[in-house]
């Protein structure tokens, strides 16, 4: 550690500032050829992605720190032009410290907010924080080790995203556009509702040791709450929580219109807060329902049926009335058999990524403390 020196963050940064109000920028939800600059806010989901605009505020590599909310202290490395908003703190380093090294350092350290009723991190607080860093050459060696793991994880994520796109494209071709059937719905298919193919589940947790708490996110997954969120987002009173068996689904009836619905892809029972609605698909139609809830047709129906003004709601009864065309079980089975290998591959890549992430998280504090010296 003799070569490591202590600095304040203010000493090693050219700029430290908080993002402005979202209203200052004209943003779109989806990326277009004109609106292609990502806008980031204080959130952990999708790395804080808020939307897109047409002009960048930051063009240099930078580190951002979530300054408030459930993801307070969440650190991200930004290597492309972007716009920070809603007090998201941006750090641009000087030549003495590698930007990505600072990212890993703060990721390992995880800054916390002040002790007020609504904790937040401020620019003056960040400026006074101290960091202990080695010479620049050693910083880069540390970054290379950790980046190689992150890059493989990111490659796996991109492969999985592409495989998911293929499964959804095939679903649209078969069950929305009827392309294999000459563009017309086969005569033996029929109009039905979600209630014809799903069943609401209301079993509650009995032994809290037997289940893990899950949360739906906008990508269509149920994730482990402890691993995904930086702050506990569930009650310790788990006896009221609803069990979500493998292949079952859960959604937040107050937010389903923005995609907060997911399938339990784990091989064990999970549970969700009693505010959620849990349901399962009837035998044979699990993958069909899994793909249907990702379609524009489904999302448009949700928007039409949700009620309640700003805080839109959609209970299971109203949810179950959504109509669509029910294919025969033979076609659904054929589709499922085609996409299952894709999901097996995705599962294997997720497992590999989890192993690599665990290795990275083990190495991170050891490299950042100088316990392990990179070669």
CSV table of C-alpha atoms in Angstrom, one decimal:
chain,number,residue,atom,x,y,z
A,1,UNK,CA,0.0,0.0,0.0
A,2,UNK,CA,3.1,2.3,0.0
A,3,UNK,CA,2.3,3.5,-3.5
A,4,UNK,CA,-1.4,4.3,-2.7
A,5,UNK,CA,-2.2,7.9,-1.8
A,6,UNK,CA,-5.3,9.5,-0.3
A,7,UNK,CA,-7.2,12.2,-2.0
A,8,UNK,CA,-10.6,13.8,-1.7
A,9,UNK,CA,-12.9,13.3,-4.7
A,10,UNK,CA,-12.7,17.0,-5.4
A,11,UNK,CA,-9.0,16.6,-5.8
A,12,UNK,CA,-9.3,14.0,-8.6
A,13,UNK,CA,-12.2,15.4,-10.5
A,14,UNK,CA,-12.5,18.2,-13.1
A,15,UNK,CA,-16.3,18.4,-12.6
A,16,UNK,CA,-18.8,17.3,-10.0
A,17,UNK,CA,-22.4,18.4,-10.5
A,18,UNK,CA,-26.0,17.3,-10.0
A,19,UNK,CA,-28.4,16.8,-12.9
A,20,UNK,CA,-31.2,19.3,-13.6
A,21,UNK,CA,-35.0,19.0,-13.8
A,22,UNK,CA,-36.4,16.6,-16.4
A,23,UNK,CA,-38.7,19.4,-17.6
A,24,UNK,CA,-35.7,21.2,-19.0
A,25,UNK,CA,-35.3,18.6,-21.7
A,26,UNK,CA,-37.5,17.4,-24.4
A,27,UNK,CA,-37.4,13.6,-23.9
A,28,UNK,CA,-38.9,10.5,-25.6
A,29,UNK,CA,-39.5,7.2,-24.0
A,30,UNK,CA,-38.0,5.3,-26.9
A,31,UNK,CA,-34.8,5.9,-28.8
A,32,UNK,CA,-35.2,7.4,-32.3
A,33,UNK,CA,-32.7,8.6,-35.0
A,34,UNK,CA,-33.1,12.2,-33.6
A,35,UNK,CA,-33.7,11.5,-29.9
A,36,UNK,CA,-30.8,9.1,-29.3
A,37,UNK,CA,-29.0,10.5,-26.3
A,38,UNK,CA,-29.8,8.5,-23.1
A,39,UNK,CA,-31.2,10.5,-20.1
A,40,UNK,CA,-30.4,9.0,-16.7
A,41,UNK,CA,-32.1,9.6,-13.3
A,42,UNK,CA,-31.8,8.2,-9.8
A,43,UNK,CA,-32.8,4.6,-10.3
A,44,UNK,CA,-31.2,1.2,-10.4
A,45,UNK,CA,-33.5,-0.4,-13.0
A,46,UNK,CA,-32.1,-0.2,-16.5
A,47,UNK,CA,-29.1,1.7,-15.0
A,48,UNK,CA,-31.4,4.6,-14.3
A,49,UNK,CA,-32.5,5.1,-17.9
A,50,UNK,CA,-35.3,7.7,-18.0
A,51,UNK,CA,-35.6,8.3,-21.8
A,52,UNK,CA,-33.8,9.9,-24.7
A,53,UNK,CA,-33.2,13.5,-25.9
A,54,UNK,CA,-31.4,15.1,-28.8
A,55,UNK,CA,-28.5,16.8,-27.1
A,56,UNK,CA,-25.9,15.6,-24.6
A,57,UNK,CA,-24.9,17.4,-21.5
A,58,UNK,CA,-21.9,15.1,-20.7
A,59,UNK,CA,-19.7,13.8,-23.6
A,60,UNK,CA,-16.7,12.6,-21.6
A,61,UNK,CA,-16.5,9.2,-19.7
A,62,UNK,CA,-18.0,9.8,-16.3
A,63,UNK,CA,-19.3,8.2,-13.1
A,64,UNK,CA,-22.8,8.8,-11.8
A,65,UNK,CA,-24.1,8.4,-8.3
A,66,UNK,CA,-27.8,8.1,-7.5
A,67,UNK,CA,-28.4,10.8,-5.0
A,68,UNK,CA,-31.8,9.9,-3.7
A,69,UNK,CA,-34.6,7.3,-3.7
A,70,UNK,CA,-34.5,3.5,-3.2
A,71,UNK,CA,-31.3,3.2,-5.3
A,72,UNK,CA,-29.4,5.9,-3.3
A,73,UNK,CA,-25.6,5.3,-3.7
A,74,UNK,CA,-26.0,3.3,-6.9
A,75,UNK,CA,-22.9,3.9,-9.1
A,76,UNK,CA,-22.7,3.6,-12.9
A,77,UNK,CA,-20.0,4.1,-15.4
A,78,UNK,CA,-21.0,6.1,-18.5
A,79,UNK,CA,-18.8,5.9,-21.5
A,80,UNK,CA,-21.2,7.4,-24.0
A,81,UNK,CA,-22.7,10.9,-24.2
A,82,UNK,CA,-25.7,11.3,-21.8
A,83,UNK,CA,-27.9,13.7,-19.8
A,84,UNK,CA,-28.2,13.5,-16.0
A,85,UNK,CA,-31.4,14.7,-14.4
A,86,UNK,CA,-33.2,14.8,-11.1
A,87,UNK,CA,-30.1,15.6,-9.1
A,88,UNK,CA,-28.2,12.5,-10.4
A,89,UNK,CA,-24.6,13.4,-9.5
A,90,UNK,CA,-21.9,13.2,-12.2
A,91,UNK,CA,-18.2,12.9,-11.7
A,92,UNK,CA,-15.6,13.6,-14.5
A,93,UNK,CA,-12.1,12.8,-13.4
A,94,UNK,CA,-8.8,14.6,-14.2
A,95,UNK,CA,-5.7,12.9,-15.5
A,96,UNK,CA,-4.6,11.5,-12.2
A,97,UNK,CA,-7.3,8.9,-11.8
A,98,UNK,CA,-8.8,6.5,-14.4
A,99,UNK,CA,-12.5,7.1,-14.6
A,100,UNK,CA,-13.4,3.4,-14.5
A,101,UNK,CA,-11.2,2.9,-11.5
A,102,UNK,CA,-13.1,5.5,-9.7
A,103,UNK,CA,-16.3,3.7,-10.7
A,104,UNK,CA,-15.1,0.4,-9.2
A,105,UNK,CA,-13.8,2.2,-6.1
A,106,UNK,CA,-17.2,3.8,-5.4
A,107,UNK,CA,-19.1,0.6,-6.4
A,108,UNK,CA,-17.1,-1.2,-3.7
A,109,UNK,CA,-17.6,1.6,-1.2
A,110,UNK,CA,-21.2,2.5,-1.9
A,111,UNK,CA,-21.8,6.0,-0.5
A,112,UNK,CA,-24.9,6.5,1.7
A,113,UNK,CA,-27.1,9.5,2.3
A,114,UNK,CA,-27.4,11.8,5.3
A,115,UNK,CA,-29.5,10.9,8.3
A,116,UNK,CA,-32.6,13.0,7.4
A,117,UNK,CA,-36.1,11.6,7.0
A,118,UNK,CA,-35.5,11.4,3.3
A,119,UNK,CA,-31.8,10.5,2.9
A,120,UNK,CA,-29.9,12.0,0.0
A,121,UNK,CA,-26.4,12.5,-1.3
A,122,UNK,CA,-25.3,16.0,-2.1
A,123,UNK,CA,-22.4,17.4,-4.2
A,124,UNK,CA,-20.7,18.9,-1.2
A,125,UNK,CA,-20.8,15.5,0.5
A,126,UNK,CA,-19.3,13.8,-2.5
A,127,UNK,CA,-16.5,16.4,-2.8
A,128,UNK,CA,-15.3,15.8,0.7
A,129,UNK,CA,-15.3,12.0,0.4
A,130,UNK,CA,-11.7,10.5,0.5
A,131,UNK,CA,-10.4,7.8,-1.9
A,132,UNK,CA,-7.1,5.9,-1.7
A,133,UNK,CA,-5.6,5.1,-5.1
A,134,UNK,CA,-2.5,3.5,-6.5
A,135,UNK,CA,-0.4,5.0,-9.4
A,136,UNK,CA,-2.2,5.3,-12.7
A,137,UNK,CA,-0.6,2.2,-14.3
A,138,UNK,CA,-1.8,0.0,-11.4
A,139,UNK,CA,-5.3,1.5,-11.6
A,140,UNK,CA,-5.4,0.4,-15.2
A,141,UNK,CA,-4.3,-3.1,-14.4
A,142,UNK,CA,-7.0,-3.4,-11.8
A,143,UNK,CA,-9.6,-2.0,-14.2
A,144,UNK,CA,-8.5,-4.5,-16.9
A,145,UNK,CA,-9.2,-7.4,-14.5
A,146,UNK,CA,-12.6,-6.3,-13.4
A,147,UNK,CA,-13.6,-5.0,-16.9
A,148,UNK,CA,-12.9,-8.4,-18.5
A,149,UNK,CA,-15.5,-10.0,-16.2
A,150,UNK,CA,-18.0,-7.2,-16.8
A,151,UNK,CA,-17.5,-7.3,-20.5
A,152,UNK,CA,-18.3,-11.1,-20.6
A,153,UNK,CA,-21.4,-10.5,-18.5
A,154,UNK,CA,-22.5,-7.7,-20.9
A,155,UNK,CA,-21.9,-10.0,-23.9
A,156,UNK,CA,-24.0,-12.7,-22.3
A,157,UNK,CA,-26.8,-10.1,-21.6
A,158,UNK,CA,-26.7,-9.0,-25.3
A,159,UNK,CA,-26.9,-12.6,-26.5
A,160,UNK,CA,-29.9,-13.2,-24.2
A,161,UNK,CA,-31.6,-10.1,-25.4
A,162,UNK,CA,-31.2,-11.3,-29.0
A,163,UNK,CA,-32.6,-14.7,-28.1
A,164,UNK,CA,-35.5,-13.1,-26.4
A,165,UNK,CA,-36.2,-11.0,-29.5
A,166,UNK,CA,-36.2,-14.1,-31.6
A,167,UNK,CA,-38.7,-15.8,-29.4
A,168,UNK,CA,-41.0,-12.7,-29.5
A,169,UNK,CA,-40.6,-12.3,-33.2
A,170,UNK,CA,-41.6,-15.9,-33.8
A,171,UNK,CA,-44.6,-15.4,-31.5
A,172,UNK,CA,-45.8,-12.3,-33.4
A,173,UNK,CA,-45.4,-14.1,-36.7
A,174,UNK,CA,-47.4,-17.1,-35.6
A,175,UNK,CA,-50.0,-15.8,-33.2
A,176,UNK,CA,-50.5,-12.1,-34.2
A,177,UNK,CA,-49.9,-12.0,-37.9
A,178,UNK,CA,-50.7,-15.7,-38.7
A,179,UNK,CA,-47.9,-15.7,-41.3
A,180,UNK,CA,-47.5,-19.6,-41.4
A,181,UNK,CA,-51.3,-19.8,-41.9
A,182,UNK,CA,-51.6,-17.5,-44.9
A,183,UNK,CA,-52.2,-14.4,-42.9
A,184,UNK,CA,-55.6,-15.7,-41.6
A,185,UNK,CA,-56.5,-17.1,-38.2
A,186,UNK,CA,-57.0,-20.9,-38.6
A,187,UNK,CA,-60.6,-22.0,-38.4
A,188,UNK,CA,-60.1,-24.2,-35.3
A,189,UNK,CA,-58.8,-21.2,-33.3
A,190,UNK,CA,-61.2,-19.2,-31.2
A,191,UNK,CA,-61.5,-15.9,-29.4
A,192,UNK,CA,-61.0,-16.2,-25.7
A,193,UNK,CA,-60.0,-14.2,-22.6
A,194,UNK,CA,-57.0,-14.4,-20.4
A,195,UNK,CA,-59.3,-15.8,-17.7
A,196,UNK,CA,-59.8,-18.9,-20.0
A,197,UNK,CA,-56.1,-19.6,-19.9
A,198,UNK,CA,-55.1,-18.4,-16.4
A,199,UNK,CA,-56.0,-19.0,-12.8
A,200,UNK,CA,-55.5,-16.5,-9.9
A,201,UNK,CA,-53.3,-17.8,-7.1
A,202,UNK,CA,-53.8,-16.7,-3.5
A,203,UNK,CA,-51.9,-19.1,-1.4
A,204,UNK,CA,-49.9,-17.3,1.3
A,205,UNK,CA,-46.6,-18.0,2.9
A,206,UNK,CA,-46.6,-20.4,5.9
A,207,UNK,CA,-42.9,-20.8,6.7
A,208,UNK,CA,-40.9,-17.7,5.9
A,209,UNK,CA,-37.7,-19.8,5.7
A,210,UNK,CA,-39.1,-21.7,2.7
A,211,UNK,CA,-39.5,-18.9,0.2
A,212,UNK,CA,-37.5,-15.9,-1.2
A,213,UNK,CA,-39.0,-12.5,-1.9
A,214,UNK,CA,-39.4,-11.7,-5.6
A,215,UNK,CA,-40.2,-8.4,-7.4
A,216,UNK,CA,-41.4,-7.9,-11.0
A,217,UNK,CA,-39.4,-5.5,-13.2
A,218,UNK,CA,-40.1,-4.0,-16.5
A,219,UNK,CA,-38.0,-6.5,-18.5
A,220,UNK,CA,-40.7,-9.1,-17.7
A,221,UNK,CA,-38.9,-11.0,-15.0
A,222,UNK,CA,-39.4,-11.8,-11.3
A,223,UNK,CA,-36.1,-11.1,-9.6
A,224,UNK,CA,-34.7,-11.8,-6.2
A,225,UNK,CA,-35.4,-8.6,-4.2
A,226,UNK,CA,-32.4,-8.8,-2.0
A,227,UNK,CA,-30.0,-9.1,-5.0
A,228,UNK,CA,-31.7,-6.6,-7.4
A,229,UNK,CA,-32.6,-3.7,-5.1
A,230,UNK,CA,-30.1,-1.7,-3.0
A,231,UNK,CA,-32.7,-1.1,-0.3
A,232,UNK,CA,-35.1,-3.6,1.4
A,233,UNK,CA,-38.4,-3.3,-0.5
A,234,UNK,CA,-40.4,-5.8,1.4
A,235,UNK,CA,-41.9,-6.2,4.9
A,236,UNK,CA,-40.5,-8.5,7.5
A,237,UNK,CA,-44.1,-9.7,8.0
A,238,UNK,CA,-44.0,-12.3,5.3
A,239,UNK,CA,-47.0,-14.4,6.5
A,240,UNK,CA,-49.2,-12.2,4.3
A,241,UNK,CA,-47.1,-12.6,1.2
A,242,UNK,CA,-48.4,-14.6,-1.7
A,243,UNK,CA,-46.6,-17.7,-3.0
A,244,UNK,CA,-45.4,-17.6,-6.7
A,245,UNK,CA,-44.6,-21.1,-7.9
A,246,UNK,CA,-42.2,-21.8,-10.7
A,247,UNK,CA,-43.7,-20.6,-14.1
A,248,UNK,CA,-46.3,-18.5,-12.3
A,249,UNK,CA,-46.7,-14.8,-12.9
A,250,UNK,CA,-47.1,-11.7,-10.7
A,251,UNK,CA,-47.9,-8.1,-11.4
A,252,UNK,CA,-48.4,-4.9,-9.5
A,253,UNK,CA,-52.0,-3.9,-10.3
A,254,UNK,CA,-51.1,-0.2,-9.8
A,255,UNK,CA,-48.2,-0.3,-12.3
A,256,UNK,CA,-48.8,-3.2,-14.7
A,257,UNK,CA,-49.4,-0.7,-17.5
A,258,UNK,CA,-45.7,0.2,-17.6
A,259,UNK,CA,-44.6,-3.4,-17.7
A,260,UNK,CA,-44.3,-4.4,-14.1
A,261,UNK,CA,-45.2,-8.0,-14.7
A,262,UNK,CA,-43.0,-11.0,-14.5
A,263,UNK,CA,-42.7,-14.8,-14.6
A,264,UNK,CA,-41.0,-16.9,-12.0
A,265,UNK,CA,-38.2,-18.5,-14.0
A,266,UNK,CA,-36.5,-19.9,-10.9
A,267,UNK,CA,-36.9,-23.6,-9.9
A,268,UNK,CA,-38.2,-22.8,-6.5
A,269,UNK,CA,-41.2,-21.1,-4.9
A,270,UNK,CA,-40.9,-17.4,-4.4
A,271,UNK,CA,-43.3,-14.9,-2.8
A,272,UNK,CA,-44.5,-11.4,-3.5
A,273,UNK,CA,-46.1,-8.6,-1.5
A,274,UNK,CA,-49.8,-9.0,-1.0
A,275,UNK,CA,-50.3,-5.8,-3.1
A,276,UNK,CA,-49.4,-7.9,-6.2
A,277,UNK,CA,-51.7,-10.2,-8.2
A,278,UNK,CA,-50.4,-13.7,-8.8
A,279,UNK,CA,-51.7,-16.1,-11.5
A,280,UNK,CA,-50.6,-19.1,-13.4
A,281,UNK,CA,-51.3,-20.3,-17.0
A,282,UNK,CA,-53.2,-23.6,-17.6
A,283,UNK,CA,-51.1,-26.6,-18.5
A,284,UNK,CA,-49.5,-26.3,-21.9
A,285,UNK,CA,-50.0,-22.6,-22.3
A,286,UNK,CA,-47.3,-21.3,-20.0
A,287,UNK,CA,-44.9,-20.1,-22.7
A,288,UNK,CA,-47.8,-18.7,-24.8
A,289,UNK,CA,-48.9,-16.5,-21.9
A,290,UNK,CA,-45.3,-15.6,-21.2
A,291,UNK,CA,-44.9,-14.2,-24.7
A,292,UNK,CA,-48.4,-12.7,-25.0
A,293,UNK,CA,-47.9,-10.4,-22.0
A,294,UNK,CA,-44.8,-8.9,-23.8
A,295,UNK,CA,-46.8,-7.9,-26.9
A,296,UNK,CA,-48.0,-4.5,-27.9
A,297,UNK,CA,-51.5,-5.9,-28.2
A,298,UNK,CA,-51.5,-6.9,-24.5
A,299,UNK,CA,-49.9,-3.6,-23.3
A,300,UNK,CA,-52.5,-1.6,-25.2
A,301,UNK,CA,-55.3,-3.7,-23.7
A,302,UNK,CA,-53.9,-3.0,-20.2
A,303,UNK,CA,-53.9,0.7,-20.8
A,304,UNK,CA,-57.5,0.6,-22.0
A,305,UNK,CA,-58.7,-1.4,-19.0
A,306,UNK,CA,-56.7,0.2,-16.2
A,307,UNK,CA,-58.7,2.7,-14.1
A,308,UNK,CA,-58.2,5.1,-11.3
A,309,UNK,CA,-56.6,8.3,-12.8
A,310,UNK,CA,-52.9,8.9,-12.1
A,311,UNK,CA,-52.5,5.7,-10.1
A,312,UNK,CA,-54.0,3.3,-12.6
A,313,UNK,CA,-55.1,-0.1,-11.3
A,314,UNK,CA,-56.0,-3.4,-12.9
A,315,UNK,CA,-57.3,-6.2,-10.7
A,316,UNK,CA,-57.4,-9.8,-11.8
A,317,UNK,CA,-61.0,-9.8,-12.7
A,318,UNK,CA,-60.5,-6.9,-15.2
A,319,UNK,CA,-57.2,-8.3,-16.2
A,320,UNK,CA,-58.8,-11.7,-17.0
A,321,UNK,CA,-61.2,-10.1,-19.5
A,322,UNK,CA,-58.5,-9.2,-22.0
A,323,UNK,CA,-59.4,-10.9,-25.3
A,324,UNK,CA,-57.1,-12.5,-27.8
A,325,UNK,CA,-57.1,-15.4,-30.3
A,326,UNK,CA,-56.6,-18.8,-28.7
A,327,UNK,CA,-54.5,-21.2,-30.8
A,328,UNK,CA,-54.9,-25.0,-30.6
A,329,UNK,CA,-52.7,-26.8,-28.2
A,330,UNK,CA,-50.7,-28.6,-30.9
A,331,UNK,CA,-49.5,-25.3,-32.4
A,332,UNK,CA,-48.7,-23.9,-28.9
A,333,UNK,CA,-46.7,-27.1,-28.1
A,334,UNK,CA,-44.8,-26.8,-31.4
A,335,UNK,CA,-43.9,-23.2,-30.6
A,336,UNK,CA,-42.9,-24.0,-27.1
A,337,UNK,CA,-40.6,-26.8,-28.3
A,338,UNK,CA,-38.9,-24.4,-30.7
A,339,UNK,CA,-38.3,-21.7,-28.2
A,340,UNK,CA,-37.4,-23.9,-25.2
A,341,UNK,CA,-33.8,-24.4,-26.4
A,342,UNK,CA,-33.4,-20.7,-26.6
A,343,UNK,CA,-34.4,-20.3,-23.0
A,344,UNK,CA,-32.2,-23.2,-21.9
A,345,UNK,CA,-29.3,-21.3,-23.5
A,346,UNK,CA,-30.4,-18.1,-21.8
A,347,UNK,CA,-30.5,-19.9,-18.5
A,348,UNK,CA,-27.0,-21.2,-19.0
A,349,UNK,CA,-25.7,-17.8,-19.8
A,350,UNK,CA,-27.4,-16.3,-16.8
A,351,UNK,CA,-25.8,-18.9,-14.6
A,352,UNK,CA,-22.4,-18.1,-16.1
A,353,UNK,CA,-23.0,-14.4,-15.6
A,354,UNK,CA,-23.9,-15.0,-12.0
A,355,UNK,CA,-20.7,-16.9,-11.4
A,356,UNK,CA,-18.6,-14.2,-13.1
A,357,UNK,CA,-20.4,-11.5,-11.1
A,358,UNK,CA,-19.7,-13.4,-7.9
A,359,UNK,CA,-16.0,-13.7,-8.8
A,360,UNK,CA,-15.9,-10.0,-9.7
A,361,UNK,CA,-17.6,-9.1,-6.4
A,362,UNK,CA,-15.0,-11.2,-4.5
A,363,UNK,CA,-12.1,-9.6,-6.3
A,364,UNK,CA,-13.4,-6.1,-6.1
A,365,UNK,CA,-12.7,-5.3,-2.4
A,366,UNK,CA,-9.4,-7.2,-2.4
A,367,UNK,CA,-8.1,-5.2,-5.4
A,368,UNK,CA,-9.4,-1.9,-4.1
A,369,UNK,CA,-7.7,-2.4,-0.7
A,370,UNK,CA,-4.4,-3.6,-2.2
A,371,UNK,CA,-4.8,-7.0,-0.7
A,372,UNK,CA,-4.4,-8.5,-4.2
A,373,UNK,CA,-1.8,-6.9,-6.4
A,374,UNK,CA,-2.7,-7.1,-10.1
A,375,UNK,CA,0.1,-8.5,-12.4
